[in-house]
Amino acid sequence: MKQPVTFEITHICKQSGARTGILHTPHGDVETPMFMPVGTQATVKFISPEELYDMGAGVVLANTYHLWLRPGEDIVAKAGGVQKFMNYKGPMLTDSGGFQVFSLSDTRKIKEEGVYFRNTLNGDRLFLSPEKSIEIQNAIGADIMMSFDECIPYPADYDYVKNSMERTLRWAERGKAANRRPEEQALFGIVQGGDYEDLRKYCAEKLVEMDFPGYAIGGTSVGEDKKTMYRMVKWSAEALPFEKPRYLMGVGAVNDLLEAVSLNIDMCDCVLPTRIARHGTLMTSQGRINIKKAVYKDDFTPLDPNCDCYCCRNYTKAYLNHLVRTQEGFGTRLMSIHNIRFLLKLMEDARTAIKEDRFNDFKHEVLSTMKFDERGF
């Protein structure tokens, strides 16, 4: 069977072992490693699809759960799929809806057949299963789909994680069988297993036996410390096939992205850049800036002299400070543009460093120059 998404490794850094590659998709080729902006409701907050494409976004995410509730997957399908619906020219990925469902811990009931829960908008009873998740994602039409899994909380005891992981494997098999568009949409399996090496590796090995075109690493960045997170990613990545793409879910802090690249992760996503922008927090080549501070009130320099984004080319810190203090939406828009472009460029620079066999030097330079705190932003 022809695979809709394939992966080509183009260079392995002699200094670090990190890699660059090309993800070939029905909507174009994208270089890896890459950061993927999150467009939860078929929109990345405050940024147009055309702007995303022009700033080099590559793959953009949409959220299965939210599009299922509004406007409904049938509407997206009638539009010709999510790319046509939102007018994005590049590749797209949909999550399974599992993370949103499992975050509703007060109302959900997890059964072997799927998860019962309540609509967060109107309280209606809903049911989501592996088959239903794939049915919705087939209708949405993104290039890459994700298996329905349980995002395991941290910490969790061994027996809970083992039972959950084994159910996730059964759900992955059911979801794969339910895919009605396997030649148009690639379905990735998701490695779970909490902070237990044997469970992580067992899960990865069983998913590999199912022969997915790519694999995601889930259940990280859910409250654990950095050392624990990196350990879980390392265990998972080591058990996955080297020649297939790896996607680390929900990661967007600078230190996490660079560590992921070191561990041969090819794709990362996070809502972080737009979320912190809404509160006036900006990632720059000099480190984190809280633009609300009075020190920026009469600072007429660009936000980041090393950034090529629309915001940094045209506006000053003083103007951004004014927009934030007066709660003008244009300020949030400018800061969202900057934070997204900052992470896209970070990964562009990482790819260049890998190709020049100096990724370890690049990683050290970034982390020492930017002076971010442990959170990485």
PDB file of N, CA, C and O in Angstrom, residues 27-63:
ATOM      1  N   HIS A  27       0.470  17.482   1.175  1.00  0.00           N
ATOM      2  CA  HIS A  27       0.399  18.933   1.042  1.00  0.00           C
ATOM      3  C   HIS A  27       1.778  19.591   1.087  1.00  0.00           C
ATOM      4  O   HIS A  27       1.902  20.747   1.477  1.00  0.00           O
ATOM      5  N   GLY A  28       2.792  18.841   0.696  1.00  0.00           N
ATOM      6  CA  GLY A  28       4.113  19.429   0.590  1.00  0.00           C
ATOM      7  C   GLY A  28       5.139  18.778   1.504  1.00  0.00           C
ATOM      8  O   GLY A  28       4.807  18.002   2.408  1.00  0.00           O
ATOM      9  N   ASP A  29       6.399  19.108   1.236  1.00  0.00           N
ATOM     10  CA  ASP A  29       7.517  18.582   2.018  1.00  0.00           C
ATOM     11  C   ASP A  29       7.918  19.569   3.108  1.00  0.00           C
ATOM     12  O   ASP A  29       7.905  20.783   2.893  1.00  0.00           O
ATOM     13  N   VAL A  30       8.289  19.035   4.261  1.00  0.00           N
ATOM     14  CA  VAL A  30       8.665  19.871   5.401  1.00  0.00           C
ATOM     15  C   VAL A  30       9.982  19.355   5.972  1.00  0.00           C
ATOM     16  O   VAL A  30      10.148  18.151   6.195  1.00  0.00           O
ATOM     17  N   GLU A  31      10.901  20.274   6.241  1.00  0.00           N
ATOM     18  CA  GLU A  31      12.177  19.888   6.833  1.00  0.00           C
ATOM     19  C   GLU A  31      12.020  19.649   8.336  1.00  0.00           C
ATOM     20  O   GLU A  31      11.250  20.326   9.012  1.00  0.00           O
ATOM     21  N   THR A  32      12.774  18.695   8.823  1.00  0.00           N
ATOM     22  CA  THR A  32      12.798  18.388  10.252  1.00  0.00           C
ATOM     23  C   THR A  32      14.227  18.473  10.767  1.00  0.00           C
ATOM     24  O   THR A  32      15.171  18.351   9.985  1.00  0.00           O
ATOM     25  N   PRO A  33      14.389  18.687  12.088  1.00  0.00           N
ATOM     26  CA  PRO A  33      13.373  18.810  13.136  1.00  0.00           C
ATOM     27  C   PRO A  33      12.599  20.115  13.010  1.00  0.00           C
ATOM     28  O   PRO A  33      13.128  21.113  12.522  1.00  0.00           O
ATOM     29  N   MET A  34      11.345  20.096  13.451  1.00  0.00           N
ATOM     30  CA  MET A  34      10.483  21.262  13.281  1.00  0.00           C
ATOM     31  C   MET A  34       9.584  21.452  14.494  1.00  0.00           C
ATOM     32  O   MET A  34       9.279  20.520  15.232  1.00  0.00           O
ATOM     33  N   PHE A  35       9.160  22.709  14.647  1.00  0.00           N
ATOM     34  CA  PHE A  35       8.136  23.046  15.633  1.00  0.00           C
ATOM     35  C   PHE A  35       6.828  23.266  14.896  1.00  0.00           C
ATOM     36  O   PHE A  35       6.793  23.941  13.853  1.00  0.00           O
ATOM     37  N   MET A  36       5.737  22.720  15.442  1.00  0.00           N
ATOM     38  CA  MET A  36       4.429  22.812  14.796  1.00  0.00           C
ATOM     39  C   MET A  36       3.490  23.689  15.628  1.00  0.00           C
ATOM     40  O   MET A  36       3.151  23.332  16.760  1.00  0.00           O
ATOM     41  N   PRO A  37       3.059  24.828  15.087  1.00  0.00           N
ATOM     42  CA  PRO A  37       2.088  25.661  15.810  1.00  0.00           C
ATOM     43  C   PRO A  37       0.751  24.931  15.978  1.00  0.00           C
ATOM     44  O   PRO A  37       0.368  24.117  15.131  1.00  0.00           O
ATOM     45  N   VAL A  38       0.052  25.248  17.059  1.00  0.00           N
ATOM     46  CA  VAL A  38      -1.214  24.582  17.368  1.00  0.00           C
ATOM     47  C   VAL A  38      -2.381  25.487  16.998  1.00  0.00           C
ATOM     48  O   VAL A  38      -2.525  26.581  17.542  1.00  0.00           O
ATOM     49  N   GLY A  39      -3.220  25.002  16.082  1.00  0.00           N
ATOM     50  CA  GLY A  39      -4.438  25.709  15.693  1.00  0.00           C
ATOM     51  C   GLY A  39      -5.641  24.944  16.203  1.00  0.00           C
ATOM     52  O   GLY A  39      -6.338  24.274  15.438  1.00  0.00           O
ATOM     53  N   THR A  40      -5.898  25.060  17.485  1.00  0.00           N
ATOM     54  CA  THR A  40      -6.894  24.228  18.172  1.00  0.00           C
ATOM     55  C   THR A  40      -8.210  24.148  17.407  1.00  0.00           C
ATOM     56  O   THR A  40      -8.711  23.076  17.092  1.00  0.00           O
ATOM     57  N   GLN A  41      -8.798  25.289  17.091  1.00  0.00           N
ATOM     58  CA  GLN A  41     -10.109  25.323  16.443  1.00  0.00           C
ATOM     59  C   GLN A  41      -9.961  25.708  14.970  1.00  0.00           C
ATOM     60  O   GLN A  41     -10.721  26.511  14.440  1.00  0.00           O
ATOM     61  N   ALA A  42      -8.983  25.095  14.295  1.00  0.00           N
ATOM     62  CA  ALA A  42      -8.651  25.397  12.902  1.00  0.00           C
ATOM     63  C   ALA A  42      -8.196  26.844  12.752  1.00  0.00           C
ATOM     64  O   ALA A  42      -8.432  27.486  11.735  1.00  0.00           O
ATOM     65  N   THR A  43      -7.541  27.355  13.791  1.00  0.00           N
ATOM     66  CA  THR A  43      -6.927  28.675  13.732  1.00  0.00           C
ATOM     67  C   THR A  43      -5.870  28.779  14.822  1.00  0.00           C
ATOM     68  O   THR A  43      -6.119  28.373  15.959  1.00  0.00           O
ATOM     69  N   VAL A  44      -4.695  29.263  14.451  1.00  0.00           N
ATOM     70  CA  VAL A  44      -3.682  29.593  15.451  1.00  0.00           C
ATOM     71  C   VAL A  44      -4.021  30.979  15.951  1.00  0.00           C
ATOM     72  O   VAL A  44      -4.131  31.929  15.166  1.00  0.00           O
ATOM     73  N   LYS A  45      -4.210  31.130  17.226  1.00  0.00           N
ATOM     74  CA  LYS A  45      -4.784  32.348  17.779  1.00  0.00           C
ATOM     75  C   LYS A  45      -4.034  33.597  17.323  1.00  0.00           C
ATOM     76  O   LYS A  45      -2.821  33.699  17.486  1.00  0.00           O
ATOM     77  N   PHE A  46      -4.795  34.530  16.735  1.00  0.00           N
ATOM     78  CA  PHE A  46      -4.347  35.867  16.340  1.00  0.00           C
ATOM     79  C   PHE A  46      -3.449  35.891  15.093  1.00  0.00           C
ATOM     80  O   PHE A  46      -2.957  36.952  14.719  1.00  0.00           O
ATOM     81  N   ILE A  47      -3.235  34.734  14.442  1.00  0.00           N
ATOM     82  CA  ILE A  47      -2.356  34.690  13.273  1.00  0.00           C
ATOM     83  C   ILE A  47      -3.104  34.049  12.113  1.00  0.00           C
ATOM     84  O   ILE A  47      -3.709  32.979  12.264  1.00  0.00           O
ATOM     85  N   SER A  48      -3.063  34.658  10.925  1.00  0.00           N
ATOM     86  CA  SER A  48      -3.770  34.102   9.776  1.00  0.00           C
ATOM     87  C   SER A  48      -3.015  32.898   9.211  1.00  0.00           C
ATOM     88  O   SER A  48      -1.788  32.810   9.334  1.00  0.00           O
ATOM     89  N   PRO A  49      -3.722  31.972   8.574  1.00  0.00           N
ATOM     90  CA  PRO A  49      -3.050  30.837   7.930  1.00  0.00           C
ATOM     91  C   PRO A  49      -2.017  31.269   6.895  1.00  0.00           C
ATOM     92  O   PRO A  49      -0.968  30.640   6.757  1.00  0.00           O
ATOM     93  N   GLU A  50      -2.319  32.351   6.164  1.00  0.00           N
ATOM     94  CA  GLU A  50      -1.365  32.845   5.165  1.00  0.00           C
ATOM     95  C   GLU A  50      -0.074  33.315   5.822  1.00  0.00           C
ATOM     96  O   GLU A  50       1.033  33.068   5.323  1.00  0.00           O
ATOM     97  N   GLU A  51      -0.199  33.985   6.955  1.00  0.00           N
ATOM     98  CA  GLU A  51       0.991  34.443   7.690  1.00  0.00           C
ATOM     99  C   GLU A  51       1.804  33.266   8.211  1.00  0.00           C
ATOM    100  O   GLU A  51       3.041  33.262   8.145  1.00  0.00           O
ATOM    101  N   LEU A  52       1.115  32.252   8.711  1.00  0.00           N
ATOM    102  CA  LEU A  52       1.812  31.062   9.201  1.00  0.00           C
ATOM    103  C   LEU A  52       2.630  30.418   8.095  1.00  0.00           C
ATOM    104  O   LEU A  52       3.794  30.058   8.284  1.00  0.00           O
ATOM    105  N   TYR A  53       2.007  30.266   6.952  1.00  0.00           N
ATOM    106  CA  TYR A  53       2.685  29.637   5.821  1.00  0.00           C
ATOM    107  C   TYR A  53       3.898  30.457   5.401  1.00  0.00           C
ATOM    108  O   TYR A  53       4.986  29.916   5.177  1.00  0.00           O
ATOM    109  N   ASP A  54       3.724  31.775   5.321  1.00  0.00           N
ATOM    110  CA  ASP A  54       4.813  32.660   4.878  1.00  0.00           C
ATOM    111  C   ASP A  54       5.968  32.696   5.876  1.00  0.00           C
ATOM    112  O   ASP A  54       7.116  32.941   5.494  1.00  0.00           O
ATOM    113  N   MET A  55       5.688  32.479   7.174  1.00  0.00           N
ATOM    114  CA  MET A  55       6.775  32.507   8.153  1.00  0.00           C
ATOM    115  C   MET A  55       7.432  31.139   8.334  1.00  0.00           C
ATOM    116  O   MET A  55       8.286  30.953   9.182  1.00  0.00           O
ATOM    117  N   GLY A  56       7.028  30.163   7.484  1.00  0.00           N
ATOM    118  CA  GLY A  56       7.703  28.875   7.478  1.00  0.00           C
ATOM    119  C   GLY A  56       7.179  27.870   8.466  1.00  0.00           C
ATOM    120  O   GLY A  56       7.932  27.034   8.977  1.00  0.00           O
ATOM    121  N   ALA A  57       5.871  27.888   8.737  1.00  0.00           N
ATOM    122  CA  ALA A  57       5.316  27.033   9.779  1.00  0.00           C
ATOM    123  C   ALA A  57       5.360  25.543   9.443  1.00  0.00           C
ATOM    124  O   ALA A  57       5.465  24.719  10.337  1.00  0.00           O
ATOM    125  N   GLY A  58       5.275  25.172   8.185  1.00  0.00           N
ATOM    126  CA  GLY A  58       5.251  23.742   7.866  1.00  0.00           C
ATOM    127  C   GLY A  58       3.961  23.109   8.325  1.00  0.00           C
ATOM    128  O   GLY A  58       2.866  23.525   7.941  1.00  0.00           O
ATOM    129  N   VAL A  59       4.051  22.105   9.207  1.00  0.00           N
ATOM    130  CA  VAL A  59       2.859  21.418   9.702  1.00  0.00           C
ATOM    131  C   VAL A  59       2.180  22.247  10.787  1.00  0.00           C
ATOM    132  O   VAL A  59       2.834  22.783  11.682  1.00  0.00           O
ATOM    133  N   VAL A  60       0.849  22.339  10.704  1.00  0.00           N
ATOM    134  CA  VAL A  60       0.034  23.012  11.718  1.00  0.00           C
ATOM    135  C   VAL A  60      -0.969  22.001  12.268  1.00  0.00           C
ATOM    136  O   VAL A  60      -1.488  21.160  11.538  1.00  0.00           O
ATOM    137  N   LEU A  61      -1.212  22.074  13.579  1.00  0.00           N
ATOM    138  CA  LEU A  61      -2.141  21.145  14.232  1.00  0.00           C
ATOM    139  C   LEU A  61      -3.554  21.705  14.296  1.00  0.00           C
ATOM    140  O   LEU A  61      -3.751  22.910  14.393  1.00  0.00           O
ATOM    141  N   ALA A  62      -4.524  20.786  14.262  1.00  0.00           N
ATOM    142  CA  ALA A  62      -5.911  21.115  14.592  1.00  0.00           C
ATOM    143  C   ALA A  62      -6.389  20.090  15.614  1.00  0.00           C
ATOM    144  O   ALA A  62      -5.856  18.980  15.701  1.00  0.00           O
ATOM    145  N   ASN A  63      -7.405  20.459  16.379  1.00  0.00           N
ATOM    146  CA  ASN A  63      -7.833  19.634  17.508  1.00  0.00           C
ATOM    147  C   ASN A  63      -9.123  18.886  17.191  1.00  0.00           C
ATOM    148  O   ASN A  63     -10.161  19.493  16.930  1.00  0.00           O
TER     149      ASN A  63
END
